[in-house]
Tab-separated table of C-alpha atoms in Angstrom:
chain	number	residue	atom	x	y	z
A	10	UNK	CA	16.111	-6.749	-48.655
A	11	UNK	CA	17.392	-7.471	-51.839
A	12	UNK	CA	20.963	-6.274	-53.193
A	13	UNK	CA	19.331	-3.732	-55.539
A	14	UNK	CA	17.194	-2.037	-52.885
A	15	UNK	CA	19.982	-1.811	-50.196
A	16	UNK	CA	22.711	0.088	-53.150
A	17	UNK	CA	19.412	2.293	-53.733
A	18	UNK	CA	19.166	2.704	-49.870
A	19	UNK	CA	22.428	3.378	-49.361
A	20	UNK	CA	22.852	6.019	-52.216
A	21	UNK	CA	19.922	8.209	-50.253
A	22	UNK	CA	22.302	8.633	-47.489
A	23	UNK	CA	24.268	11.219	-48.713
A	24	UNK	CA	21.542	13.159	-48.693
A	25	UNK	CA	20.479	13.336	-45.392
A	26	UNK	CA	21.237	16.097	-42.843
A	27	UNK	CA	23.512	15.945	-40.117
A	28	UNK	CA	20.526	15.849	-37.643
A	29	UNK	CA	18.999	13.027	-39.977
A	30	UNK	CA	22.296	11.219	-40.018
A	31	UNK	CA	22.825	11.223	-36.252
A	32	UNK	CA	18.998	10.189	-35.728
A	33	UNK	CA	19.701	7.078	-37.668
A	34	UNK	CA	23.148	6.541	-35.809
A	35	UNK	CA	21.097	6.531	-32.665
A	36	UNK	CA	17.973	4.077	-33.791
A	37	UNK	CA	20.500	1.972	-35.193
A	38	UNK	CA	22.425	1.303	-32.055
A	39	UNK	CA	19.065	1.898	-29.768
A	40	UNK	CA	18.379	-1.768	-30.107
A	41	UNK	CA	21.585	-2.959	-29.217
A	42	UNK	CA	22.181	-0.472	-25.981
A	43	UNK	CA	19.118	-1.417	-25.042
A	44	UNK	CA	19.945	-5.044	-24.930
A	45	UNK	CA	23.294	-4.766	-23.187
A	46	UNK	CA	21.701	-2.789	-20.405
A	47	UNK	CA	18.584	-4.955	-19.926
A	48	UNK	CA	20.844	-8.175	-19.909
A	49	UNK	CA	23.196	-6.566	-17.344
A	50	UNK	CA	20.763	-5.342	-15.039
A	51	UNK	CA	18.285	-8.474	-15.298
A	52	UNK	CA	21.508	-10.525	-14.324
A	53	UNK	CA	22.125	-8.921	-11.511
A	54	UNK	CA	18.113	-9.295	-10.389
A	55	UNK	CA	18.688	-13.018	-10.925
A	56	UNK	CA	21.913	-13.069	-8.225
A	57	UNK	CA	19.087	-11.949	-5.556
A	58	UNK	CA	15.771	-12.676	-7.020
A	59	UNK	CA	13.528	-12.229	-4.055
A	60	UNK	CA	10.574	-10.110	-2.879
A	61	UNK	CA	11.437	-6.664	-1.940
A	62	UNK	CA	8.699	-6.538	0.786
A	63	UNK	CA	8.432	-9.520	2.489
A	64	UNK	CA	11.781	-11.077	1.170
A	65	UNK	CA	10.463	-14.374	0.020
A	66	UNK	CA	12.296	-16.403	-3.030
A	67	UNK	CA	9.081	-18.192	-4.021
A	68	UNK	CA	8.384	-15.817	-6.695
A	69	UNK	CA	6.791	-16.459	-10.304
A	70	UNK	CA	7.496	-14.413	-13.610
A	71	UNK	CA	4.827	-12.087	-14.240
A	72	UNK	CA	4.888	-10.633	-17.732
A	73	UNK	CA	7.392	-7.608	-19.019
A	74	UNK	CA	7.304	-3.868	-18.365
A	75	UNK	CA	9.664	-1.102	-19.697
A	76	UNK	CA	11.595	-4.016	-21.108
A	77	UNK	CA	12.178	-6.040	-17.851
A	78	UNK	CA	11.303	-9.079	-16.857
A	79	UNK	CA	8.429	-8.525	-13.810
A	80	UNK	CA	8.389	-10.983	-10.763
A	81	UNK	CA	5.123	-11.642	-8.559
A	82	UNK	CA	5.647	-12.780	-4.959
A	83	UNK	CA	3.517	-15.897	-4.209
A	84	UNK	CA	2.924	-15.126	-0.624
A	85	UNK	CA	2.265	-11.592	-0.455
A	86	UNK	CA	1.101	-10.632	-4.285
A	87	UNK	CA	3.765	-7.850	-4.734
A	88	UNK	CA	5.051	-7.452	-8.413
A	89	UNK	CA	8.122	-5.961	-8.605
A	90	UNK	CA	11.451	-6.041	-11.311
A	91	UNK	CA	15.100	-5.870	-11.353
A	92	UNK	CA	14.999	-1.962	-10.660
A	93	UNK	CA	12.896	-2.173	-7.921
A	94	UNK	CA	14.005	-0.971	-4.482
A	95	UNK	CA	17.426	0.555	-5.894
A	96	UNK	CA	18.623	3.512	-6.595
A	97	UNK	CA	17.871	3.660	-10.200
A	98	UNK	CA	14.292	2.708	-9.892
A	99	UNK	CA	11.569	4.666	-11.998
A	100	UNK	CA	14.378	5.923	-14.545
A	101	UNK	CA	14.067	6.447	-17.992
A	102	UNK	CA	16.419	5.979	-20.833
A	103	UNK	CA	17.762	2.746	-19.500
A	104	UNK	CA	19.837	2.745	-23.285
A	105	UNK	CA	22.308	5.822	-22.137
A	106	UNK	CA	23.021	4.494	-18.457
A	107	UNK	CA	26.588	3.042	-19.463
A	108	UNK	CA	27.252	5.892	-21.401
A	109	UNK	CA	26.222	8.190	-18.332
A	110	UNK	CA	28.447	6.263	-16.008
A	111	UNK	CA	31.637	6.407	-18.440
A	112	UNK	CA	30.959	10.406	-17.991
A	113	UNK	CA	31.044	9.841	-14.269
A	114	UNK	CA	33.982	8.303	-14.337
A	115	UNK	CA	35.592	10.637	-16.596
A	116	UNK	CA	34.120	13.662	-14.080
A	117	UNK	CA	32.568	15.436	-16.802
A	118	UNK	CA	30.056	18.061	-15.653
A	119	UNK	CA	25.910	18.204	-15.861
A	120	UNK	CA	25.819	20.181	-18.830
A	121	UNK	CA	28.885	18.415	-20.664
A	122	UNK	CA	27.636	14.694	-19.825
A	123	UNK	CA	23.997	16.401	-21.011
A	124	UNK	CA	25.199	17.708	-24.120
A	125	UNK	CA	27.072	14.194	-25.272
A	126	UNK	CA	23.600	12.061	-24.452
A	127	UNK	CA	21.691	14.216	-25.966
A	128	UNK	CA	19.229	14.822	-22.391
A	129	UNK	CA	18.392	17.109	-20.925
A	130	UNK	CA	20.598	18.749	-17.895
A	131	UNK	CA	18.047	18.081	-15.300
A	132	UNK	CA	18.133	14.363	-16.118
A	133	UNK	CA	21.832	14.107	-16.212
A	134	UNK	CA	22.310	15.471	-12.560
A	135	UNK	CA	19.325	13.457	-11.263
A	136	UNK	CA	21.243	10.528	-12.209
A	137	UNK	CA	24.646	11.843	-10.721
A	138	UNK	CA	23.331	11.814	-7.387
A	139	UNK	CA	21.414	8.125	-7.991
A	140	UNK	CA	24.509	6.858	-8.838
A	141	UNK	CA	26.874	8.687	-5.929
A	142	UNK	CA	24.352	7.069	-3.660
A	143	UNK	CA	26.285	3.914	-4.262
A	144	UNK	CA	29.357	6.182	-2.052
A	145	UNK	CA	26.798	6.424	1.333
A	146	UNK	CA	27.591	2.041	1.491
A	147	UNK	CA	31.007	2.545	0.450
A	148	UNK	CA	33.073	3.350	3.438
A	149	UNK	CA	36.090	1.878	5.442
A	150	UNK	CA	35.613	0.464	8.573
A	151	UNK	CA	38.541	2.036	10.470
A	152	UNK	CA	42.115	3.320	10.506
A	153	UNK	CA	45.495	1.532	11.701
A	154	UNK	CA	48.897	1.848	12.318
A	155	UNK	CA	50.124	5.543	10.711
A	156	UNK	CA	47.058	7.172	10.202
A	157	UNK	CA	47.098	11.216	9.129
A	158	UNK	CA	44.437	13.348	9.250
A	159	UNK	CA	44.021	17.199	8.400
A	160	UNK	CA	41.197	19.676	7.386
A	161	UNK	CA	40.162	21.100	3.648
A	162	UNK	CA	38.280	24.319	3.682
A	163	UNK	CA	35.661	24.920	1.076
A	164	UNK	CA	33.638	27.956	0.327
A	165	UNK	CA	30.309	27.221	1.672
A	166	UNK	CA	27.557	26.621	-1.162
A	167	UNK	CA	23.646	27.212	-1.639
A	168	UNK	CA	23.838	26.008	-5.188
A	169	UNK	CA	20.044	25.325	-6.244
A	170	UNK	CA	18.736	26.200	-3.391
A	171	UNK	CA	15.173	27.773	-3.514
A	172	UNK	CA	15.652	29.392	0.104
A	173	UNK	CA	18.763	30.665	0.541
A	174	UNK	CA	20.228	32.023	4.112
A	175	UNK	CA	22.294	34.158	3.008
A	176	UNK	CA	22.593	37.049	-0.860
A	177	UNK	CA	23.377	35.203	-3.001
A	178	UNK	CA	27.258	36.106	-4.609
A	179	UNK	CA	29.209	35.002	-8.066
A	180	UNK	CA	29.882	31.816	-8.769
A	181	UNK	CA	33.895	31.988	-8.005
A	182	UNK	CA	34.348	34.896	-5.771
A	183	UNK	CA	35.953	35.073	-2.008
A	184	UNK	CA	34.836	34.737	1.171
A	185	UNK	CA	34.483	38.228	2.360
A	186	UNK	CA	36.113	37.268	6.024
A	187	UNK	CA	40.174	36.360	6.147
A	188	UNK	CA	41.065	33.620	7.529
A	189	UNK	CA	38.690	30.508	8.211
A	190	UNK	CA	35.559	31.709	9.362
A	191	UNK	CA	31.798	30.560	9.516
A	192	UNK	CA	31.670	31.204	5.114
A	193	UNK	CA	33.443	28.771	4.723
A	194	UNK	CA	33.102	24.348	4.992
A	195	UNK	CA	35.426	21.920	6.672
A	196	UNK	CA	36.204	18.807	5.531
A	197	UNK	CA	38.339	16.576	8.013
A	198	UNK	CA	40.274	13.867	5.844
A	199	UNK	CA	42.009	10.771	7.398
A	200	UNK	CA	43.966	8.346	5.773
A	201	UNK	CA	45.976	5.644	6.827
A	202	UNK	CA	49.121	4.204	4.756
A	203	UNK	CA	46.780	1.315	3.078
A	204	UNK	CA	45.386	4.155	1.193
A	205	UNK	CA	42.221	3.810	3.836
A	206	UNK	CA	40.509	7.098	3.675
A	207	UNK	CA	37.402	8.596	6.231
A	208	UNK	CA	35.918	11.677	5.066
A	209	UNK	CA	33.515	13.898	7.530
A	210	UNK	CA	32.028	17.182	7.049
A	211	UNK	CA	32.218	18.525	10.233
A	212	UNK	CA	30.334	22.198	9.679
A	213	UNK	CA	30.961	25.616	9.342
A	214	UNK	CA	34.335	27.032	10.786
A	215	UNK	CA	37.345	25.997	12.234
A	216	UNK	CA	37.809	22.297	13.218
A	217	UNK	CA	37.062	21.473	17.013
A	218	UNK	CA	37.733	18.542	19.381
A	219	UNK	CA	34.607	17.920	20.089
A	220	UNK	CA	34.089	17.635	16.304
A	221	UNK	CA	37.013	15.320	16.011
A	222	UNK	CA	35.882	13.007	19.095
A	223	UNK	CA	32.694	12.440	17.222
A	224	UNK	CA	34.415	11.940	13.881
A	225	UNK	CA	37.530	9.627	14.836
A	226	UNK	CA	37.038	7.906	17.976
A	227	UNK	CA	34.804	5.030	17.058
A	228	UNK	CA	37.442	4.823	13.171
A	229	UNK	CA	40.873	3.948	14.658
A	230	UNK	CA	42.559	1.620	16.687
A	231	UNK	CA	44.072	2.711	20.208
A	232	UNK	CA	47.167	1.514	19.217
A	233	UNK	CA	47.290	4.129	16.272
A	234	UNK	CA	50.183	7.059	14.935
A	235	UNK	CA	47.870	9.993	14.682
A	236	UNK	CA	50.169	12.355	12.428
A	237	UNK	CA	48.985	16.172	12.094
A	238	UNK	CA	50.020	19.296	11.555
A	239	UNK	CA	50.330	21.877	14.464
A	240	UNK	CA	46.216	22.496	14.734
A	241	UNK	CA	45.768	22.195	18.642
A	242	UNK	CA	42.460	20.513	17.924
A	243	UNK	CA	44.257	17.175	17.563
A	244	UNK	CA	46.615	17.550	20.009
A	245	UNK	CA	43.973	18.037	22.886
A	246	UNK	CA	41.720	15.317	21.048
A	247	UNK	CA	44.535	12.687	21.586
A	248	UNK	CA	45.191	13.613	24.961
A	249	UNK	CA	41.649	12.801	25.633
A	250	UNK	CA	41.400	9.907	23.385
A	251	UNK	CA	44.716	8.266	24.878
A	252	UNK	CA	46.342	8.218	21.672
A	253	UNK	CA	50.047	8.690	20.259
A	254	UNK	CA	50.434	11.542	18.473
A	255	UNK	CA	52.835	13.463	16.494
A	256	UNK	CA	52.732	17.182	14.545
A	257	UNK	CA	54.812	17.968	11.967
A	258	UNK	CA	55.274	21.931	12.209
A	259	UNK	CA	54.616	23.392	8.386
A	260	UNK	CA	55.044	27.065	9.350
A	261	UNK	CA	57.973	26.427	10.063
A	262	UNK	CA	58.833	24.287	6.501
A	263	UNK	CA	59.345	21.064	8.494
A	264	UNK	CA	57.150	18.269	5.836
A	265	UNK	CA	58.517	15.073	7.148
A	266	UNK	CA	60.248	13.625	9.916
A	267	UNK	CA	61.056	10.301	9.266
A	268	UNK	CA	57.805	8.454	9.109
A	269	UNK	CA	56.145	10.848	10.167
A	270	UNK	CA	54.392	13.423	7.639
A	271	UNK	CA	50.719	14.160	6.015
A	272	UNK	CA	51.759	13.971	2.564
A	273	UNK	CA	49.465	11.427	1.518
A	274	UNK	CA	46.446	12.974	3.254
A	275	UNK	CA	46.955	16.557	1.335
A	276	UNK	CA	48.020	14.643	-1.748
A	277	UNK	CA	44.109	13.576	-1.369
A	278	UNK	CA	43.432	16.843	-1.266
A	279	UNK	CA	45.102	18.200	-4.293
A	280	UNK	CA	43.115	15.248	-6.084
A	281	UNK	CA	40.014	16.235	-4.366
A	282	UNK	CA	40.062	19.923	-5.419
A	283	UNK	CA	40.733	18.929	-9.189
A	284	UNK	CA	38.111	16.629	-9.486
A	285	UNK	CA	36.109	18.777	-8.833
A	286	UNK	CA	36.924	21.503	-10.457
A	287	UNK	CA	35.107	20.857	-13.654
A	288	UNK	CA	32.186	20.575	-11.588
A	289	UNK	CA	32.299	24.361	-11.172
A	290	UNK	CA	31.262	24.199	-7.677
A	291	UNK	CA	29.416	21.914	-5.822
A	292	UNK	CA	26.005	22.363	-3.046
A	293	UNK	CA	27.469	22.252	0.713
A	294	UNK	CA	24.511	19.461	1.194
A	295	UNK	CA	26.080	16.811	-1.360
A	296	UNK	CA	29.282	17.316	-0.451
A	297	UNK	CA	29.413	13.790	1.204
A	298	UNK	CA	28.317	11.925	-1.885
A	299	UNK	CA	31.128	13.575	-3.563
A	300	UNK	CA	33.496	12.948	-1.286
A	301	UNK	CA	32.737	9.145	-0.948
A	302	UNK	CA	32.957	9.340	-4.409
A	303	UNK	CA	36.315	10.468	-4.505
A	304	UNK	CA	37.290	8.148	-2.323
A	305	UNK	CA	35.886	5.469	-4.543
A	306	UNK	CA	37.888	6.428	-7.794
A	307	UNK	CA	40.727	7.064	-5.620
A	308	UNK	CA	41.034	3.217	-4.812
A	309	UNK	CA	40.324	2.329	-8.101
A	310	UNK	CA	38.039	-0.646	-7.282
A	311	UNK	CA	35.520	0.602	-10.368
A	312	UNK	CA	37.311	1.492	-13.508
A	313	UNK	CA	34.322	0.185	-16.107
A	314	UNK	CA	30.677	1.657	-16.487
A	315	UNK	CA	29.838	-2.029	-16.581
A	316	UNK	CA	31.271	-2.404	-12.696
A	317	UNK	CA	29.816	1.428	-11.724
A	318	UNK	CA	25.980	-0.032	-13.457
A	319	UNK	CA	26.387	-3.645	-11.181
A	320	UNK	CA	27.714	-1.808	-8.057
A	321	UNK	CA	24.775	0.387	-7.915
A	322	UNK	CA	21.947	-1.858	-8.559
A	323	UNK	CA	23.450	-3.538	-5.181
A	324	UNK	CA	25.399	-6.393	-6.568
A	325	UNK	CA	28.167	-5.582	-4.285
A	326	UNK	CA	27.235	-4.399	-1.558
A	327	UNK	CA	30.298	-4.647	0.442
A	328	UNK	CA	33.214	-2.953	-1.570
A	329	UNK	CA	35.507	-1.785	1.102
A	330	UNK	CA	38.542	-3.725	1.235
A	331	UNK	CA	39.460	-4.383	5.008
């Protein structure tokens, strides 16, 4: 273009509309996006280019698709491409996917991360819960040493459920029982003084031993500090399990004694229930993508959308640090 025609272009700018202006912002930068997430995900592919069927490596290029490179297996005549057989396979808009997982990092909600992309809501949270499947692979392998554990209650939730079991109430409102009762989720949190942390759903209700034998038996060491508060639950589970254990009495305002105190495992839970807060509630059935997803912020081994994108295509599949 010469010099004359891009002034002339450039004067017709002021012009245009907001709407105009930010459609132009957006097929300007569409080409570029585009490129950074196609190079990122095709290098991954090319750390474990192999058949996703029969697992073979003798594989030939095979043309483009959707803006990927396409592979053809020699033995078995699958095609397949860098998406293929992960989470984010058969999903559009591959431009906004680092921009999506900035707003997962920053917790933003469905609506807000929808609103900035300029997608629609449904898309947004079907990619929330392809990326938090990344959390499922994501877990530590055990407890040791000091190890506390104790229980967060949630309100039990139906959210988007077609079918619900129970009338449905306002978003925000009470349990109408006192106390901790069948309306209401635990959550059993464990955490050892690495900064470890197991997470377990264990149902509706108050927490059980049984429910703690099938939780913690198998995730810590014999030699293991189980510190509590006064719940009997873990006192008659580590009688059975053959386990030390110590409770620190809260009623009675008693938070430490010496080592021993669950400060770190309800500081979790402070930063549990404000993350997700600006979720405005979460379904009791994804609960435990959420919380491995907690847990994976809380260790801070993915701070970039770049690392979030990588992680969940399966470049590293092995993230816990033992």
């Amino acid at each position: 273009m010469l010099l004359a025609q891009w002034e002339n272009f450039i004067a017709q700018f002021a012009a245009l509309s907001r709407r105009q202006r930010l459609a132009g912002i957006t097929l300007l930068r569409g080409a570029a996006s585009q490129d950074v997430t196609v190079a990122l995900v095709e290098s991954v592919a090319k750390q474990r280019l192999y058949c996703p069927a029969c697992n073979s490596s003798h594989v030939h290029r095979h043309g483009h698709a959707h803006g990927l490179q396409r592979y053809r297996c020699v033995p078995c005549g699958r095609t397949f491409d860098a998406l293929t057989g992960t989470p984010l396979a058969h999903l559009r808009h591959k431009t906004l996917w680092l921009d999506y997982a900035d707003c997962l990092l920053a917790s933003d909600s469905v609506r807000k991360a929808a609103s900035q992309l300029g997608v629609h809501r449904n898309t947004t949270f079907r990619w929330r819960h392809r990326f938090l499947s990344l959390a499922k692979t994501d877990r530590p392998h055990g407890l040791h040493g000091i190890a506390e554990a104790d229980e967060l209650y949630l309100l039990e939730s139906e959210k988007g459920s077609r079918n619900m079991t129970r009338p449905a109430r306002r978003r925000g409102s009470h349990a109408h029982k006192r106390g901790i009762s069948n309306e209401q989720v635990c959550i059993l949190v464990a955490r050892d003084r690495t900064g470890q942390t197991l997470d377990f759903v264990t149902g509706k209700g108050a927490l059980t031993k049984a429910q703690l034998r099938h939780c913690l038996l198998s995730m810590i060491d014999k030699d293991v500090l189980l510190v509590t508060d006064g719940h009997a639950a873990y006192r008659a589970f580590a009688r059975e399990a053959g386990i030390s254990h110590q409770a620190v009495n809260l009623r009675a305002g008693i938070r430490v004694q010496g080592a021993a105190h669950v400060q770190n495992v309800n500081a979790y839970h402070s930063r549990l229930r404000q993350w997700m807060g600006p979720f405005h509630g979460v379904a009791t059935r994804y609960l435990p993508n959420y919380l491995g997803w907690r847990w994976i912020l809380d260790a801070r081994r993915i701070r970039s959308p770049e690392t979030l994108l990588k992680a969940t295509l399966g470049a590293f599949p092995h993230l816990t640090v033992t």
